[in-house]
Coordinates of N, CA, C and O in Angstrom, one line a residue:
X1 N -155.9 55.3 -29.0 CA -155.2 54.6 -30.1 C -156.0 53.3 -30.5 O -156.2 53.0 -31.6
X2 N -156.5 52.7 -29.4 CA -157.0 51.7 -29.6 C -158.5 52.1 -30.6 O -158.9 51.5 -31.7
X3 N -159.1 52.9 -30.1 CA -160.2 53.5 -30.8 C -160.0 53.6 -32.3 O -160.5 52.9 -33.3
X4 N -158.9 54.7 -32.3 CA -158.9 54.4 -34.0 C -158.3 53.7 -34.6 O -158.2 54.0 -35.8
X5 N -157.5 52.5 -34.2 CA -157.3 51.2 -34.7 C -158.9 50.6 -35.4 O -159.2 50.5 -36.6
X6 N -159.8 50.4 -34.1 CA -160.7 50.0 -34.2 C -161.9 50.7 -35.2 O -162.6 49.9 -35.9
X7 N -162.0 51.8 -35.3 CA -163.0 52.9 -35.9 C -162.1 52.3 -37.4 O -162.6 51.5 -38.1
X8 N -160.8 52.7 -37.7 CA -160.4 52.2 -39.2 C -160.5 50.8 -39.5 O -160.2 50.7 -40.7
X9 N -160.9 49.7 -38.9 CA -161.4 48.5 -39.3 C -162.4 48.4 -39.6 O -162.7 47.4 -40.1
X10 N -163.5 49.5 -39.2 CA -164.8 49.2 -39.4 C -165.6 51.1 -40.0 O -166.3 51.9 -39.4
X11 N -165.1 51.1 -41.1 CA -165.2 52.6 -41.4 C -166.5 52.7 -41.9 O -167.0 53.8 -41.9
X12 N -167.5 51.3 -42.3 CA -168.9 51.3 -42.7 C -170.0 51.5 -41.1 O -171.2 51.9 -41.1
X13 N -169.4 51.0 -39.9 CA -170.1 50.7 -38.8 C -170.7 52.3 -38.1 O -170.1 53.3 -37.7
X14 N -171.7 52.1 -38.3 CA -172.9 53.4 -37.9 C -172.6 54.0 -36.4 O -173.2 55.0 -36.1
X15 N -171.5 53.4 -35.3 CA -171.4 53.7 -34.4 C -170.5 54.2 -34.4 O -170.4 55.0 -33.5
X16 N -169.0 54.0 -35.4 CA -167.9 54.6 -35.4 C -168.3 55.8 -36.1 O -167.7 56.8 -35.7
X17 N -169.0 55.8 -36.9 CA -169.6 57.1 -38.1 C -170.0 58.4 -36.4 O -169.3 59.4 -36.1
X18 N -171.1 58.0 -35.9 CA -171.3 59.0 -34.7 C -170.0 59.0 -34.0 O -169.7 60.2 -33.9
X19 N -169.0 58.3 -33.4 CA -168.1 58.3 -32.7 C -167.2 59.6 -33.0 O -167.0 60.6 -32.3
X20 N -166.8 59.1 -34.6 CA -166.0 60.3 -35.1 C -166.5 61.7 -35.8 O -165.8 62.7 -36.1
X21 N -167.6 61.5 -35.8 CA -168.0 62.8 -36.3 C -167.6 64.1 -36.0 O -167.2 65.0 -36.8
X22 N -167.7 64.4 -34.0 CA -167.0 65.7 -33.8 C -165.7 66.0 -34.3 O -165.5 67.0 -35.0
X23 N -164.8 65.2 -34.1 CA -163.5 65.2 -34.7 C -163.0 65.7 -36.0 O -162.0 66.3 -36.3
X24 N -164.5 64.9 -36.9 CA -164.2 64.8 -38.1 C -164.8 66.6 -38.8 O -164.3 67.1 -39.8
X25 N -165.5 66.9 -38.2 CA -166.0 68.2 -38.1 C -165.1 69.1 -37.8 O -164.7 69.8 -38.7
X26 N -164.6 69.4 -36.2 CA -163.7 70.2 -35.7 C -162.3 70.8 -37.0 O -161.7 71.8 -37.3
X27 N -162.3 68.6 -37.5 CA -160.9 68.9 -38.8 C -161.3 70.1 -39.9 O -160.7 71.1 -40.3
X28 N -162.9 69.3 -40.2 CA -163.2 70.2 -41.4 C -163.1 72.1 -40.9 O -162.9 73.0 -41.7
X29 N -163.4 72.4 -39.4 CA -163.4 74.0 -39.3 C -162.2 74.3 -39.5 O -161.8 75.2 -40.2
X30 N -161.3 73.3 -38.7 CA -159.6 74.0 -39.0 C -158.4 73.8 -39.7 O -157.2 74.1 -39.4
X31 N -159.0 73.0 -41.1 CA -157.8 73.3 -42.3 C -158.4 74.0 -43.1 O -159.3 74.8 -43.1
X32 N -157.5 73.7 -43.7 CA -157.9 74.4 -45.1 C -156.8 74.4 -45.9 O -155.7 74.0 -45.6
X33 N -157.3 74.9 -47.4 CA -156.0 75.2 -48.4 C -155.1 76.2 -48.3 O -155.5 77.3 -47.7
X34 N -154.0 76.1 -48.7 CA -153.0 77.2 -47.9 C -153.4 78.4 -49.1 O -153.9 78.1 -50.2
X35 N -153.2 79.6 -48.8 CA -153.6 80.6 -50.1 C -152.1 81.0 -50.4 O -151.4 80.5 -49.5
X36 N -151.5 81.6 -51.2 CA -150.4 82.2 -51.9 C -149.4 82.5 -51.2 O -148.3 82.2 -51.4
X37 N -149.9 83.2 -50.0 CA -148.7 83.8 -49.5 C -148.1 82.6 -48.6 O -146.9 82.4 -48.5
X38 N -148.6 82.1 -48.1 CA -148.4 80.4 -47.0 C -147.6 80.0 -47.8 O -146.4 80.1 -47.5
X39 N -148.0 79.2 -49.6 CA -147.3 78.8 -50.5 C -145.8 79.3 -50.3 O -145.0 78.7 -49.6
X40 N -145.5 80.4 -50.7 CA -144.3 80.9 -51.1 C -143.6 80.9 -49.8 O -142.3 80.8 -49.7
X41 N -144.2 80.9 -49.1 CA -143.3 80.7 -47.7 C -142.7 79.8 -47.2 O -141.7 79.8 -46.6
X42 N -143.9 78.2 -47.5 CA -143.4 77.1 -47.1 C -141.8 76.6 -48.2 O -140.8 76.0 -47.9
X43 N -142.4 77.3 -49.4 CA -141.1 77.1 -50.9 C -139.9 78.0 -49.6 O -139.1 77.2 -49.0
X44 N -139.9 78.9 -49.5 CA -138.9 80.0 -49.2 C -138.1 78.8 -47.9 O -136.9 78.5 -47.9
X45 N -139.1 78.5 -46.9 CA -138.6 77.7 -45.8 C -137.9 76.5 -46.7 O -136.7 76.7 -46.9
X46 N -138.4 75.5 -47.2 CA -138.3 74.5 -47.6 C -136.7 74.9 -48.7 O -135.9 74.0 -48.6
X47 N -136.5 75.8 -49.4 CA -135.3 76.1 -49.9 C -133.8 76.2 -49.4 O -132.7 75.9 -49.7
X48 N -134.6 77.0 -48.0 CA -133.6 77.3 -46.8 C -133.0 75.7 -46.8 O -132.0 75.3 -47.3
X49 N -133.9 75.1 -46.1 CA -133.5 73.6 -45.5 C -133.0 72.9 -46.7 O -132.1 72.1 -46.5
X50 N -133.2 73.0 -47.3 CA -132.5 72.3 -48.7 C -130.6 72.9 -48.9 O -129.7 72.1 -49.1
X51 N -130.4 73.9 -49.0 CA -129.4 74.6 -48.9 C -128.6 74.1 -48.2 O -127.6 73.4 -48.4
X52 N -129.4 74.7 -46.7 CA -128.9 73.7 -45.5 C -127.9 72.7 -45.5 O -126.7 72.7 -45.3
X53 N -128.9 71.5 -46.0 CA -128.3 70.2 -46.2 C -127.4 69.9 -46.8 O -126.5 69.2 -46.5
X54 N -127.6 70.9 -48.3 CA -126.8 70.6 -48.9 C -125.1 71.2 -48.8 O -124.3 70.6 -49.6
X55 N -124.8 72.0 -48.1 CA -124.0 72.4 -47.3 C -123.5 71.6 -46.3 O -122.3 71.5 -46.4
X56 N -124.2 70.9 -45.2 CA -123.7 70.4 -44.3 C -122.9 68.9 -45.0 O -122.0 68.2 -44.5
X57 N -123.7 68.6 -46.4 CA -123.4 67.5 -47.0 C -122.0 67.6 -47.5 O -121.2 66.8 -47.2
X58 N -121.8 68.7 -48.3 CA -120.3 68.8 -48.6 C -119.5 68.8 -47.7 O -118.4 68.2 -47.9
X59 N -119.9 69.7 -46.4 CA -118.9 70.0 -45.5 C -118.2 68.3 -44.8 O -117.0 68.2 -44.5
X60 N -119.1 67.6 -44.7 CA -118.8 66.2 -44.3 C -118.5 65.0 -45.8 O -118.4 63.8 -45.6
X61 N -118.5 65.4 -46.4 CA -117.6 64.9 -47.5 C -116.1 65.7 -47.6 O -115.1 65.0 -47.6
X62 N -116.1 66.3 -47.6 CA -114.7 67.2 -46.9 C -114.1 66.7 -45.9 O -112.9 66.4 -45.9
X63 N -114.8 66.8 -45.0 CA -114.1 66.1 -43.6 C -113.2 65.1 -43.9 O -112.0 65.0 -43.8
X64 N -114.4 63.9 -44.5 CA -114.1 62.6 -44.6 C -113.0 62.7 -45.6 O -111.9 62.5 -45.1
X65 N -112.9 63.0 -46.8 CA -111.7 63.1 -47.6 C -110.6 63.8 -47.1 O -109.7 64.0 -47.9
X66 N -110.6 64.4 -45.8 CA -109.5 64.9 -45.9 C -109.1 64.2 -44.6 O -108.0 64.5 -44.1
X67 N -109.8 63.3 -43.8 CA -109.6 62.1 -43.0 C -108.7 60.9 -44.0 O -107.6 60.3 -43.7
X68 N -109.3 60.7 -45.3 CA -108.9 59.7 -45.9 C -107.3 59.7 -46.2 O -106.3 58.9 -46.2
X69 N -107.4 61.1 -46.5 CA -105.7 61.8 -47.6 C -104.5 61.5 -46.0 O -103.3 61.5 -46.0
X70 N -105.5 61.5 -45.0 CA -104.5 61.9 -43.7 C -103.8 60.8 -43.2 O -103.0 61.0 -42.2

């Protein structure tokens, strides 16, 4: 932590540049852009959880008003 506290204050310093390089490398082998099918999936997931919420939101607006009526 302390490291890259330090390496982000000094992002021009020629020693932090070698420091992070493997890291910065390893990143570049293992992302990437998601292709189509990832897309629709994170949508598909991300709709779920939206639903979700919005369900659990009513259901506790319910509660509560029918705490209030009581």
């Amino acid at each position: 932590e302390i490291t890259v506290k330090w390496a982000g204050s000094h992002p021009d310093n020629p020693l932090v540049k070698v420091i992070l390089r493997p890291g910065m490398q390893m990143q570049y082998l293992t992302t990437h852009e998601p292709d189509d099918a990832q897309m629709e999936c994170a949508i598909a997931a991300m709709q779920t959880v939206l639903a979700r919420e919005e369900a659990e939101a009513a259901r506790a607006t319910d509660a509560t008003e029918a705490i209030a009526a009581s």
